[in-house]
Short mmCIF file of C-alpha atoms in Angstrom, two decimals:
data_model
loop_
_atom_site.label_atom_id
_atom_site.label_comp_id
_atom_site.label_asym_id
_atom_site.label_seq_id
_atom_site.Cartn_x
_atom_site.Cartn_y
_atom_site.Cartn_z
CA MET S 1 8.75 0.92 54.10
CA TYR S 2 11.48 3.97 52.90
CA LYS S 3 12.78 0.54 50.57
CA PHE S 4 9.18 0.07 48.79
CA GLN S 5 9.21 3.57 48.24
CA GLN S 6 12.64 3.56 46.93
CA PHE S 7 11.76 0.67 44.96
CA TRP S 8 9.01 2.16 43.88
CA CYS S 9 10.49 5.40 42.67
CA ILE S 10 13.06 3.44 39.93
CA ILE S 11 9.77 1.67 38.73
CA LEU S 12 8.81 5.02 37.71
CA ARG S 13 12.20 6.11 36.37
CA VAL S 14 12.74 2.45 34.58
CA LYS S 15 8.47 3.09 33.22
CA LYS S 16 9.64 6.99 31.76
CA ILE S 17 12.83 5.77 30.26
CA THR S 18 10.87 3.35 28.15
CA ILE S 19 8.28 5.67 27.06
CA ASN S 20 10.88 8.28 26.39
CA LEU S 21 12.91 5.37 24.09
CA PHE S 22 9.63 4.58 22.61
CA ILE S 23 8.38 7.90 22.18
CA VAL S 24 11.95 8.46 19.94
CA LEU S 25 11.71 5.50 18.10
CA ASN S 26 8.26 6.69 16.56
CA LEU S 27 9.47 9.44 15.64
CA LEU S 28 12.36 8.40 13.82
CA MET S 29 10.50 5.97 12.00
CA MET S 30 8.14 8.96 10.87
CA ALA S 31 11.38 10.60 10.20
CA ARG S 32 12.68 8.18 7.98
CA ALA S 33 10.60 8.21 5.05
CA GLN S 34 11.89 11.80 4.55
CA PHE S 35 15.64 10.14 3.69
CA ASP S 36 16.81 8.23 0.77
CA LYS S 37 16.64 4.91 1.36
CA LYS S 38 19.69 3.92 0.04
CA SER S 39 21.73 5.52 1.66
CA PRO S 40 24.41 3.91 3.34
CA LEU S 41 24.68 6.45 6.91
CA ILE S 42 21.61 6.28 6.97
CA ASN S 43 21.01 2.64 6.78
CA PHE S 44 23.70 2.54 9.47
CA VAL S 45 22.54 5.12 12.06
CA TYR S 46 19.02 3.42 11.72
CA THR S 47 20.56 -0.31 12.18
CA PRO S 48 18.50 -0.77 15.49
CA ILE S 49 15.35 0.59 14.36
CA THR S 50 15.04 -1.44 10.82
CA PHE S 51 14.61 -4.76 12.67
CA VAL S 52 11.35 -3.05 14.12
CA GLN S 53 10.87 -1.95 11.07
CA ASN S 54 10.84 -4.81 9.20
CA TYR S 55 9.17 -7.25 11.60
CA PHE S 56 5.95 -5.49 12.37
CA SER S 57 5.73 -3.60 8.24
CA MET S 58 6.48 -0.12 9.40
CA TRP S 59 8.07 1.45 6.62
CA ARG S 60 6.18 4.62 6.37
CA GLY S 61 6.36 6.09 2.81
CA TRP S 62 3.19 8.49 1.97
CA GLU S 63 2.99 8.58 -1.75
CA MET S 64 -0.55 7.91 -2.42
CA PHE S 65 -0.46 10.17 -6.31
CA ALA S 66 3.33 10.97 -5.97
CA PRO S 67 5.16 12.77 -6.95
CA ASN S 68 2.76 12.02 -10.10
CA PRO S 69 -0.91 10.71 -10.34
CA LEU S 70 -1.05 6.81 -12.52
CA ARG S 71 -1.74 7.34 -16.13
CA THR S 72 -2.69 4.79 -17.23
CA ASN S 73 -5.82 2.70 -16.82
CA GLN S 74 -4.41 -0.65 -16.13
CA TYR S 75 -5.02 -4.43 -14.57
CA VAL S 76 -4.50 -7.89 -14.88
CA ASP S 77 -6.73 -10.56 -16.22
CA ALA S 78 -7.01 -13.91 -17.76
CA LYS S 79 -6.91 -16.47 -21.18
CA ILE S 80 -8.19 -19.95 -20.59
CA THR S 81 -8.24 -22.66 -22.73
CA PHE S 82 -10.60 -25.46 -22.21
CA LYS S 83 -9.78 -28.95 -23.54
CA ASP S 84 -12.39 -28.58 -25.96
CA GLY S 85 -10.47 -25.51 -27.34
CA GLU S 86 -13.06 -23.15 -26.15
CA LYS S 87 -11.22 -19.81 -25.17
CA ILE S 88 -12.76 -17.34 -22.67
CA ILE S 89 -11.69 -14.30 -21.00
CA TRP S 90 -11.74 -14.10 -17.03
CA ASP S 91 -11.81 -10.76 -15.15
CA PHE S 92 -10.42 -10.60 -11.33
CA PRO S 93 -12.73 -8.69 -9.87
CA ARG S 94 -12.05 -5.17 -10.91
CA PRO S 95 -13.63 -1.97 -9.04
CA SER S 96 -15.31 -0.74 -12.82
CA ASN S 97 -16.91 -4.24 -13.27
CA ASN S 98 -18.53 -4.41 -9.79
CA SER S 99 -21.32 -2.77 -8.23
CA LEU S 100 -20.59 0.05 -6.03
CA LEU S 101 -20.98 -1.94 -2.94
CA ALA S 102 -18.48 -4.44 -3.99
CA ARG S 103 -16.29 -1.90 -5.25
CA TYR S 104 -16.33 0.02 -1.84
CA MET S 105 -16.25 -3.61 0.26
CA TRP S 106 -13.28 -5.55 -1.72
CA GLY S 107 -13.05 -4.44 -5.19
CA GLU S 108 -9.89 -2.04 -3.89
CA ARG S 109 -8.11 -5.14 -2.78
CA TYR S 110 -7.77 -7.19 -6.08
CA ARG S 111 -7.38 -3.80 -7.69
CA LYS S 112 -3.99 -3.27 -5.91
CA TYR S 113 -3.54 -6.82 -5.50
CA THR S 114 -3.22 -7.33 -9.70
CA SER S 115 -1.93 -3.79 -10.76
CA ASP S 116 0.28 -3.39 -8.08
CA ALA S 117 2.07 -6.78 -7.91
CA LEU S 118 0.97 -9.12 -9.61
CA ARG S 119 1.44 -7.19 -12.84
CA LEU S 120 4.60 -6.96 -12.17
CA ASP S 121 7.97 -8.49 -12.94
CA SER S 122 9.14 -7.93 -10.06
CA LYS S 123 7.04 -10.07 -8.69
CA LYS S 124 6.83 -13.16 -10.79
CA PHE S 125 6.79 -15.59 -7.24
CA LEU S 126 3.20 -14.62 -7.45
CA TRP S 127 2.18 -15.71 -11.31
CA LYS S 128 1.76 -19.43 -10.57
CA ASP S 129 -0.60 -18.86 -7.53
CA ALA S 130 -2.81 -16.25 -8.87
CA ALA S 131 -2.81 -18.53 -12.17
CA ILE S 132 -4.54 -21.60 -10.25
CA PHE S 133 -6.54 -19.62 -8.17
CA VAL S 134 -8.33 -18.02 -11.79
CA MET S 135 -8.75 -22.42 -12.70
CA LYS S 136 -10.13 -22.76 -9.36
CA SER S 137 -12.29 -19.70 -10.00
CA ILE S 138 -12.64 -20.74 -13.67
CA LYS S 139 -14.43 -24.42 -12.12
CA GLU S 140 -16.51 -22.87 -10.02
CA THR S 141 -18.52 -21.50 -13.15
CA HIS S 142 -17.59 -23.23 -15.10
CA PRO S 143 -17.69 -27.04 -13.52
CA ASN S 144 -17.90 -29.32 -16.88
CA LYS S 145 -15.12 -28.21 -18.32
CA GLN S 146 -11.66 -29.19 -18.22
CA PRO S 147 -9.37 -26.05 -18.26
CA ILE S 148 -5.91 -26.92 -20.08
CA GLU S 149 -4.12 -23.44 -19.73
CA VAL S 150 -4.31 -20.49 -18.24
CA LYS S 151 -2.64 -17.12 -19.52
CA LEU S 152 -2.27 -14.69 -17.21
CA ARG S 153 -2.28 -10.59 -19.42
CA ARG S 154 -1.19 -7.30 -18.95
CA ARG S 155 -3.99 -4.56 -20.19
CA TRP S 156 -3.57 -1.21 -20.37
CA LEU S 157 -4.97 2.05 -21.51
CA ASP S 158 -2.88 5.18 -21.47
CA ILE S 159 -4.46 8.67 -20.01
CA PRO S 160 -3.47 10.90 -22.78
CA ASN S 161 -2.14 14.38 -22.33
CA TRP S 162 -5.34 16.66 -21.38
CA ASN S 163 -3.67 19.25 -23.85
CA LYS S 164 -3.72 16.42 -26.88
CA GLU S 165 -6.70 15.09 -25.91
CA PHE S 166 -9.41 15.79 -22.99
CA ILE S 167 -11.15 12.64 -21.98
CA LEU S 168 -14.34 13.84 -19.87
CA HIS S 169 -14.69 12.55 -16.21
CA GLY S 170 -16.30 8.59 -16.30
CA GLU S 171 -15.35 7.80 -19.80
CA LEU S 172 -12.25 6.49 -21.64
CA PRO S 173 -9.58 7.46 -24.30
CA LYS S 174 -11.22 6.01 -27.99
CA ASN S 175 -8.25 3.77 -28.17
CA GLU S 176 -8.25 0.31 -27.39
CA TYR S 177 -6.75 -1.01 -24.36
CA LYS S 178 -3.29 -2.93 -24.71
CA THR S 179 -2.35 -6.29 -24.56
CA TYR S 180 0.47 -8.55 -23.50
CA GLU S 181 0.55 -12.36 -22.39
CA TYR S 182 3.36 -12.83 -19.85
CA TYR S 183 2.74 -16.05 -18.08
CA THR S 184 1.02 -19.46 -19.16
CA LEU S 185 0.31 -22.04 -16.68
CA GLN S 186 0.23 -25.40 -18.69
CA ILE S 187 -2.81 -27.22 -16.38
CA LYS S 188 -1.32 -30.54 -16.84
CA SER S 189 1.40 -29.87 -15.53
CA LEU S 190 1.16 -29.47 -11.84
CA MET A 1 19.30 27.67 25.01
CA LYS A 2 20.60 24.56 28.00
CA LEU A 3 19.41 20.90 27.56
CA THR A 4 17.51 21.96 30.50
CA ASP A 5 15.55 23.42 28.76
CA ILE A 6 14.86 20.44 25.28
CA GLN A 7 14.15 18.56 28.44
CA TYR A 8 11.64 20.76 29.96
CA VAL A 9 9.68 21.57 26.66
CA TRP A 10 10.15 17.64 26.51
CA ASN A 11 8.37 17.01 29.53
CA ARG A 12 5.60 19.88 28.73
CA ILE A 13 4.74 18.07 25.74
CA PHE A 14 4.78 14.41 25.96
CA PHE A 15 4.36 14.21 29.80
CA ASP A 16 2.31 17.39 31.39
CA LYS A 17 -0.60 15.76 33.14
CA LYS A 18 -3.56 16.74 30.53
CA PRO A 19 -7.40 14.82 30.30
CA ALA A 20 -7.46 11.51 29.11
CA GLU A 21 -11.07 11.90 27.02
CA GLY A 22 -8.85 12.34 23.98
CA ILE A 23 -7.30 9.28 23.86
CA ALA A 24 -10.26 7.36 24.34
CA ILE A 25 -12.48 9.02 21.70
CA PHE A 26 -9.81 8.28 19.60
CA ARG A 27 -9.47 4.54 20.80
CA ILE A 28 -12.70 4.21 19.86
CA LEU A 29 -12.77 5.56 16.43
CA LEU A 30 -9.64 3.49 15.29
CA GLY A 31 -11.50 0.64 17.11
CA THR A 32 -14.96 0.77 15.58
CA LEU A 33 -12.96 1.48 11.71
CA THR A 34 -10.40 -1.54 12.44
CA LEU A 35 -13.52 -3.83 12.74
CA PHE A 36 -15.30 -2.95 9.79
CA THR A 37 -12.18 -2.79 8.02
CA PHE A 38 -11.17 -6.27 8.93
CA PHE A 39 -15.25 -7.40 8.44
CA GLN A 40 -14.84 -5.55 4.88
CA ASP A 41 -11.72 -8.55 4.16
CA ALA A 42 -13.91 -11.30 6.08
CA LEU A 43 -16.57 -11.16 3.20
CA ARG A 44 -13.92 -12.28 0.76
CA LEU A 45 -11.70 -14.76 3.47
CA GLU A 46 -11.33 -17.53 1.12
CA ASP A 47 -9.40 -15.50 -1.76
CA PHE A 48 -7.52 -12.73 0.86
CA TRP A 49 -6.50 -15.39 3.62
CA GLY A 50 -7.49 -19.01 3.06
CA PRO A 51 -5.75 -22.11 2.17
CA PHE A 52 -6.50 -22.05 -1.94
CA ALA A 53 -6.60 -17.79 -1.32
CA ILE A 54 -5.22 -16.31 -4.10
CA GLN A 55 -1.81 -15.74 -2.89
CA SER A 56 -0.37 -19.25 -0.56
CA VAL A 57 1.03 -18.29 2.80
CA GLU A 58 4.65 -19.74 1.68
CA THR A 59 4.37 -17.69 -2.23
CA GLY A 60 3.43 -14.80 0.73
CA LEU A 61 6.50 -15.16 2.83
CA LYS A 62 8.63 -14.55 -0.67
CA ASN A 63 7.75 -11.17 -0.42
CA TYR A 64 9.95 -10.77 2.84
CA HIS A 65 13.84 -11.83 3.50
CA PHE A 66 13.95 -11.01 6.79
CA PRO A 67 11.98 -11.86 9.69
CA ILE A 68 8.39 -10.86 9.91
CA LEU A 69 5.33 -11.31 12.40
CA ASN A 70 3.27 -13.21 10.90
CA ILE A 71 1.25 -15.87 12.85
CA PHE A 72 0.18 -17.38 9.90
CA GLN A 73 4.10 -19.33 9.21
CA TYR A 74 3.13 -21.69 12.44
CA PHE A 75 0.53 -23.30 11.33
CA LYS A 76 -0.48 -25.15 8.74
CA LEU A 77 -3.65 -23.47 7.28
CA SER A 78 -6.63 -25.10 7.34
CA TYR A 79 -10.09 -23.31 7.84
CA SER A 80 -10.69 -24.07 11.60
CA VAL A 81 -7.45 -22.36 12.02
CA LEU A 82 -8.10 -18.89 9.88
CA TYR A 83 -11.63 -18.69 11.51
CA SER A 84 -10.21 -18.95 15.16
CA LEU A 85 -7.86 -16.78 14.60
CA ILE A 86 -10.64 -14.30 12.83
CA ALA A 87 -12.91 -14.94 15.93
CA VAL A 88 -9.80 -13.75 18.30
CA GLN A 89 -9.41 -10.88 15.76
CA PHE A 90 -13.05 -9.93 16.41
CA ILE A 91 -13.21 -10.15 19.56
CA SER A 92 -10.36 -8.48 20.03
CA LEU A 93 -10.90 -5.74 18.25
CA MET A 94 -14.55 -5.32 20.36
CA CYS A 95 -12.89 -5.63 23.02
CA PHE A 96 -10.48 -2.68 22.64
CA THR A 97 -13.11 -0.67 20.99
CA LEU A 98 -15.12 -0.68 24.56
CA GLY A 99 -12.23 -0.36 26.48
CA PHE A 100 -12.00 -4.18 28.22
CA LYS A 101 -8.88 -5.15 29.70
CA THR A 102 -7.46 -2.78 26.61
CA ARG A 103 -3.93 -3.23 26.87
CA PHE A 104 -4.30 -6.91 26.91
CA PHE A 105 -6.60 -7.01 24.06
CA SER A 106 -4.91 -3.96 21.85
CA ILE A 107 -1.67 -6.31 22.29
CA ILE A 108 -3.71 -9.17 20.37
CA ALA A 109 -5.39 -7.03 18.17
CA PHE A 110 -2.12 -5.44 16.88
CA ILE A 111 -0.50 -9.20 16.71
CA LEU A 112 -3.61 -10.19 14.86
CA LEU A 113 -3.52 -7.38 12.56
CA VAL A 114 -0.10 -7.36 11.83
CA SER A 115 -0.33 -11.01 10.66
CA PHE A 116 -3.19 -10.43 8.65
CA GLN A 117 -1.88 -7.69 6.89
CA GLN A 118 0.95 -10.04 6.26
CA ARG A 119 -0.97 -13.12 4.87
CA ASN A 120 -1.02 -10.62 1.38
CA ILE A 121 0.62 -7.66 1.80
CA ASN A 122 0.15 -7.19 -2.30
CA MET A 123 -3.15 -6.35 -1.61
CA LEU A 124 -2.85 -3.27 1.24
CA SER A 125 -2.32 -0.03 0.85
CA SER A 126 -1.36 3.17 3.18
CA ALA A 127 -4.77 2.59 5.03
CA ASP A 128 -3.38 -0.27 6.30
CA LEU A 129 0.21 0.80 7.36
CA LEU A 130 -1.59 3.65 8.85
CA LEU A 131 -3.38 1.76 11.31
CA ARG A 132 -0.94 -0.55 11.75
CA ILE A 133 0.83 2.27 13.43
CA MET A 134 -1.41 3.62 15.31
CA PHE A 135 -2.51 0.15 16.61
CA PHE A 136 1.25 0.26 17.44
CA ILE A 137 1.31 3.51 19.18
CA MET A 138 -2.20 2.86 21.00
CA MET A 139 -0.62 -0.85 22.65
CA PHE A 140 1.08 1.23 25.24
CA ALA A 141 -1.27 4.36 25.58
CA PRO A 142 -3.88 4.66 28.66
CA SER A 143 -6.21 4.75 26.21
CA ALA A 144 -8.79 4.15 28.72
CA ASN A 145 -8.88 5.66 32.19
CA VAL A 146 -12.00 7.19 30.60
CA LEU A 147 -15.08 6.26 28.11
CA SER A 148 -14.13 2.65 28.57
CA LEU A 149 -15.49 -0.35 30.56
CA ASP A 150 -11.90 -0.48 32.29
CA SER A 151 -12.94 2.81 33.97
CA PHE A 152 -16.28 1.21 34.77
CA PHE A 153 -15.19 -1.42 36.42
CA ALA A 154 -12.21 0.31 38.14
CA LYS A 155 -15.62 3.43 39.64
CA LYS A 156 -17.37 0.26 40.59
CA LYS A 157 -14.30 -1.42 42.79
CA GLY A 158 -13.96 2.15 44.25
CA LYS A 159 -10.22 2.71 42.46
CA PRO A 160 -11.16 5.04 40.31
CA LEU A 161 -8.83 5.13 37.45
CA ALA A 162 -6.53 8.77 36.98
CA LYS A 163 -8.91 11.29 34.48
CA ASP A 164 -5.48 13.36 33.60
CA VAL A 165 -2.88 11.37 31.90
CA ALA A 166 0.65 12.65 30.08
CA PRO A 167 -0.34 12.93 26.32
CA TRP A 168 2.53 10.79 24.95
CA ALA A 169 0.47 8.37 22.84
CA HIS A 170 -2.33 11.20 21.79
CA ARG A 171 1.09 13.55 20.75
CA LEU A 172 2.66 10.86 18.64
CA ILE A 173 -0.75 10.18 16.75
CA GLN A 174 -1.27 14.20 16.49
CA ILE A 175 2.73 14.05 15.16
CA GLN A 176 2.22 11.53 13.01
CA ILE A 177 -0.64 13.26 10.88
CA ALA A 178 1.13 16.38 9.94
CA VAL A 179 3.50 14.12 9.24
CA VAL A 180 1.78 12.07 6.86
CA TYR A 181 0.54 15.51 4.58
CA ILE A 182 4.26 16.74 4.91
CA SER A 183 5.61 13.16 3.12
CA THR A 184 2.65 13.73 0.61
CA ILE A 185 3.59 17.69 -0.23
CA ILE A 186 7.25 16.69 -0.36
CA ALA A 187 6.50 13.90 -2.42
CA LYS A 188 4.13 15.92 -4.77
CA SER A 189 6.49 18.67 -5.02
CA LYS A 190 8.50 17.10 -7.51
CA GLY A 191 6.08 16.02 -9.81
CA GLU A 192 5.42 17.66 -12.74
CA THR A 193 1.27 17.10 -12.91
CA TRP A 194 1.07 18.75 -9.06
CA LEU A 195 2.97 22.01 -10.61
CA ASP A 196 1.63 22.21 -13.97
CA GLY A 197 -2.04 21.98 -12.39
CA SER A 198 -3.07 18.35 -14.21
CA ALA A 199 -2.86 16.21 -11.59
CA VAL A 200 -6.47 15.96 -10.26
CA TYR A 201 -7.84 15.57 -13.75
CA TYR A 202 -5.03 12.09 -14.10
CA SER A 203 -6.12 11.34 -10.44
CA THR A 204 -10.29 11.37 -11.54
CA ARG A 205 -9.31 9.31 -15.10
CA LEU A 206 -8.09 6.14 -13.48
CA VAL A 207 -11.88 4.18 -13.85
CA ASP A 208 -10.94 1.32 -11.27
CA LEU A 209 -10.50 4.41 -8.62
CA THR A 210 -14.00 6.41 -9.97
CA ARG A 211 -16.74 6.06 -7.12
CA PHE A 212 -19.77 8.59 -8.32
CA PRO A 213 -19.84 10.89 -11.22
CA VAL A 214 -19.39 14.40 -10.78
CA PRO A 215 -21.03 16.45 -13.01
CA PHE A 216 -19.57 19.33 -15.00
CA LEU A 217 -16.76 20.11 -12.57
CA LEU A 218 -14.32 17.67 -12.91
CA ASP A 219 -14.56 18.39 -17.13
CA TRP A 220 -13.81 22.15 -16.48
CA LYS A 221 -9.95 22.65 -16.96
CA TRP A 222 -9.54 25.54 -14.80
CA PHE A 223 -11.41 23.61 -12.10
CA LEU A 224 -9.41 20.84 -11.78
CA THR A 225 -6.21 23.19 -11.93
CA LEU A 226 -7.53 24.91 -9.13
CA SER A 227 -8.16 21.89 -6.90
CA THR A 228 -4.79 20.64 -8.08
CA TRP A 229 -2.81 23.33 -6.63
CA LEU A 230 -5.54 24.02 -3.77
CA THR A 231 -4.81 20.50 -2.46
CA LEU A 232 -0.97 21.93 -2.27
CA ILE A 233 -2.31 24.45 0.49
CA ILE A 234 -4.75 22.78 2.28
CA GLU A 235 -2.11 20.01 2.68
CA PHE A 236 0.78 21.61 4.01
CA SER A 237 -1.86 23.76 5.89
CA LEU A 238 -2.49 20.40 7.85
CA GLY A 239 0.73 19.36 7.94
CA THR A 240 2.00 22.30 9.72
CA LEU A 241 -0.51 25.32 10.21
CA ILE A 242 -2.71 23.34 12.35
CA PHE A 243 -0.82 22.99 15.66
CA ILE A 244 -1.19 26.85 15.67
CA LYS A 245 -4.04 27.48 17.55
CA GLU A 246 -6.01 30.20 16.07
CA PHE A 247 -5.49 27.82 12.45
CA LYS A 248 -6.53 24.64 14.17
CA LYS A 249 -10.54 24.51 14.32
CA PRO A 250 -10.82 26.03 10.64
CA LEU A 251 -8.35 24.08 9.59
CA ILE A 252 -9.93 20.49 11.02
CA PHE A 253 -13.20 21.71 8.92
CA ILE A 254 -11.70 22.46 5.85
CA GLY A 255 -9.76 18.93 6.24
CA ILE A 256 -12.60 17.24 7.33
CA ILE A 257 -14.13 18.06 3.61
CA PHE A 258 -11.41 17.62 1.67
CA HIS A 259 -11.07 14.27 2.81
CA LEU A 260 -15.15 14.09 2.16
CA GLY A 261 -15.21 15.17 -0.94
CA ILE A 262 -12.19 12.80 -1.57
CA GLU A 263 -14.51 10.19 -0.36
CA TYR A 264 -17.10 10.90 -2.61
CA MET A 265 -15.10 11.06 -5.48
CA MET A 266 -12.71 7.96 -5.15
CA THR A 267 -12.68 4.33 -4.46
CA ILE A 268 -10.29 4.35 -1.56
CA PRO A 269 -11.67 2.40 1.22
CA THR A 270 -10.76 3.15 4.88
CA PHE A 271 -7.84 5.99 4.19
CA GLU A 272 -10.04 9.30 3.71
CA ILE A 273 -12.32 8.16 7.58
CA LEU A 274 -9.24 7.12 8.91
CA MET A 275 -7.47 10.91 8.15
CA ILE A 276 -10.98 12.24 9.35
CA PHE A 277 -10.51 10.50 12.96
CA GLY A 278 -6.48 11.90 12.24
CA LEU A 279 -8.03 15.05 11.92
CA LEU A 280 -10.28 15.16 15.08
CA ALA A 281 -7.29 13.95 17.28
CA MET A 282 -5.67 17.01 16.46
CA PHE A 283 -8.38 19.49 19.38
CA GLU A 284 -6.86 21.21 22.33
CA LEU A 285 -6.48 18.15 24.61
CA LYS A 286 -8.72 19.83 27.04
CA ASP A 287 -11.38 20.37 24.57
CA TYR A 288 -12.12 16.79 24.32
CA ARG A 289 -13.29 17.48 28.31
CA VAL A 290 -15.22 19.99 27.37
CA PHE A 291 -16.86 18.18 24.11
CA ILE A 292 -17.79 14.99 26.40
CA ASP A 293 -18.96 17.45 29.60
CA PHE A 294 -21.46 18.82 26.89
CA LEU A 295 -23.07 15.90 26.37
CA ARG A 296 -23.50 14.88 29.79
CA LEU A 297 -25.22 17.97 30.76
CA LYS A 298 -27.34 17.41 27.34
CA TYR A 299 -27.90 13.74 27.72
CA LYS A 300 -28.46 14.38 31.91
CA LYS A 301 -31.22 17.09 30.96
CA LYS A 302 -33.16 15.49 28.39
CA PHE A 303 -33.68 12.08 30.82
CA THR A 304 -34.34 13.75 34.08
CA PRO A 305 -37.84 14.34 34.94
#
């Protein structure tokens, strides 16, 4: 009986130590967001925790609209050329082009993907998949047409300084969106 | 101050037994919201997760140069595999919310939540990160001792679960919510638009984030400036003053109104609701029992002849 009690005490002690370690792990992960990510000292101190953060994607940063909100309306679309020479523009399901329900249910996902990832040179590895996705989507809407080229385009429109030109809520600046074609997929090359 | 004093305070904060209702309510709220978010994504499963999605599994893995938890990398992705994983996740989230075999299903739900999110991390937002963090904490939390099927069956067996538990998980959630506000304030304090009062103007001119129109108010410069600075004051208070007993309830109320306002104006799915649920987790732990007892009493009175 005594031995059982002793064993149970050890179990409870181990449990408490484990919970304490888990609490400390979480507190350290919360604190890390405030430190300089490039600091060698911090990275060294955090070595054992880095694995957990990487493995579970627990990099905690809370910087929405910070340090400044974006001052550009931006998105990505695609220019498709068909075999017969016709060219059309294809839009990802952008929130502002969708119904209220679609915007809420999935629009933000596409916005995030195109504006914060697909648009960037640092995410070059996404471009080919996205162009193939566009091509497949086009085949569904234009089943009798043969696309031969998909071009991804960055489109952006700066929000002017409010002291120079004040834009009313829900409206866009008078200027046109700027366009830059940054990736071309030739279909025959697939 | 002695080391034992620190140990005493630490134990008081994290291990002094408190009513389990708070963490149980948070489990139900978190489970329901995660279920809804997962349902939202599942409506576009072909685009987000399918074998011919906007981003293949192989391309998705190029986002990382280290090992990650993503069970998709171990399968040749087909629709049958995908549908099976979606079904398992729905069941796990349902069981977690209802508190059935809670520990087991919360671990399954966490693994699948992370895997589905890592399948296409480029479309995720802070809300998804916060969901992951909350599930990470909830996996080991004693969140099903009350208001759960586990507690119901345990009571039926004559071995009721403890109604008071160590509140470490609830405390971690409270600290995490406060840290979100403090972090955002630190980050915003480095931006000139937050200081000159124009940040709300620029945020509300992003057409893809606009939801409902706000007549007049958002076209008045003084209102935009005031709301920019009020945002900073509210977020600072929600990260710090909320731990002072006297300020707690008014600040939770203000915080909820603040997030509902953003929810009305902007399309930022899940995040505002999750923060409201986070704020609801900020009450004194004994208050949740008072609230549940109040509901029980009301319910009994209503249905007792």
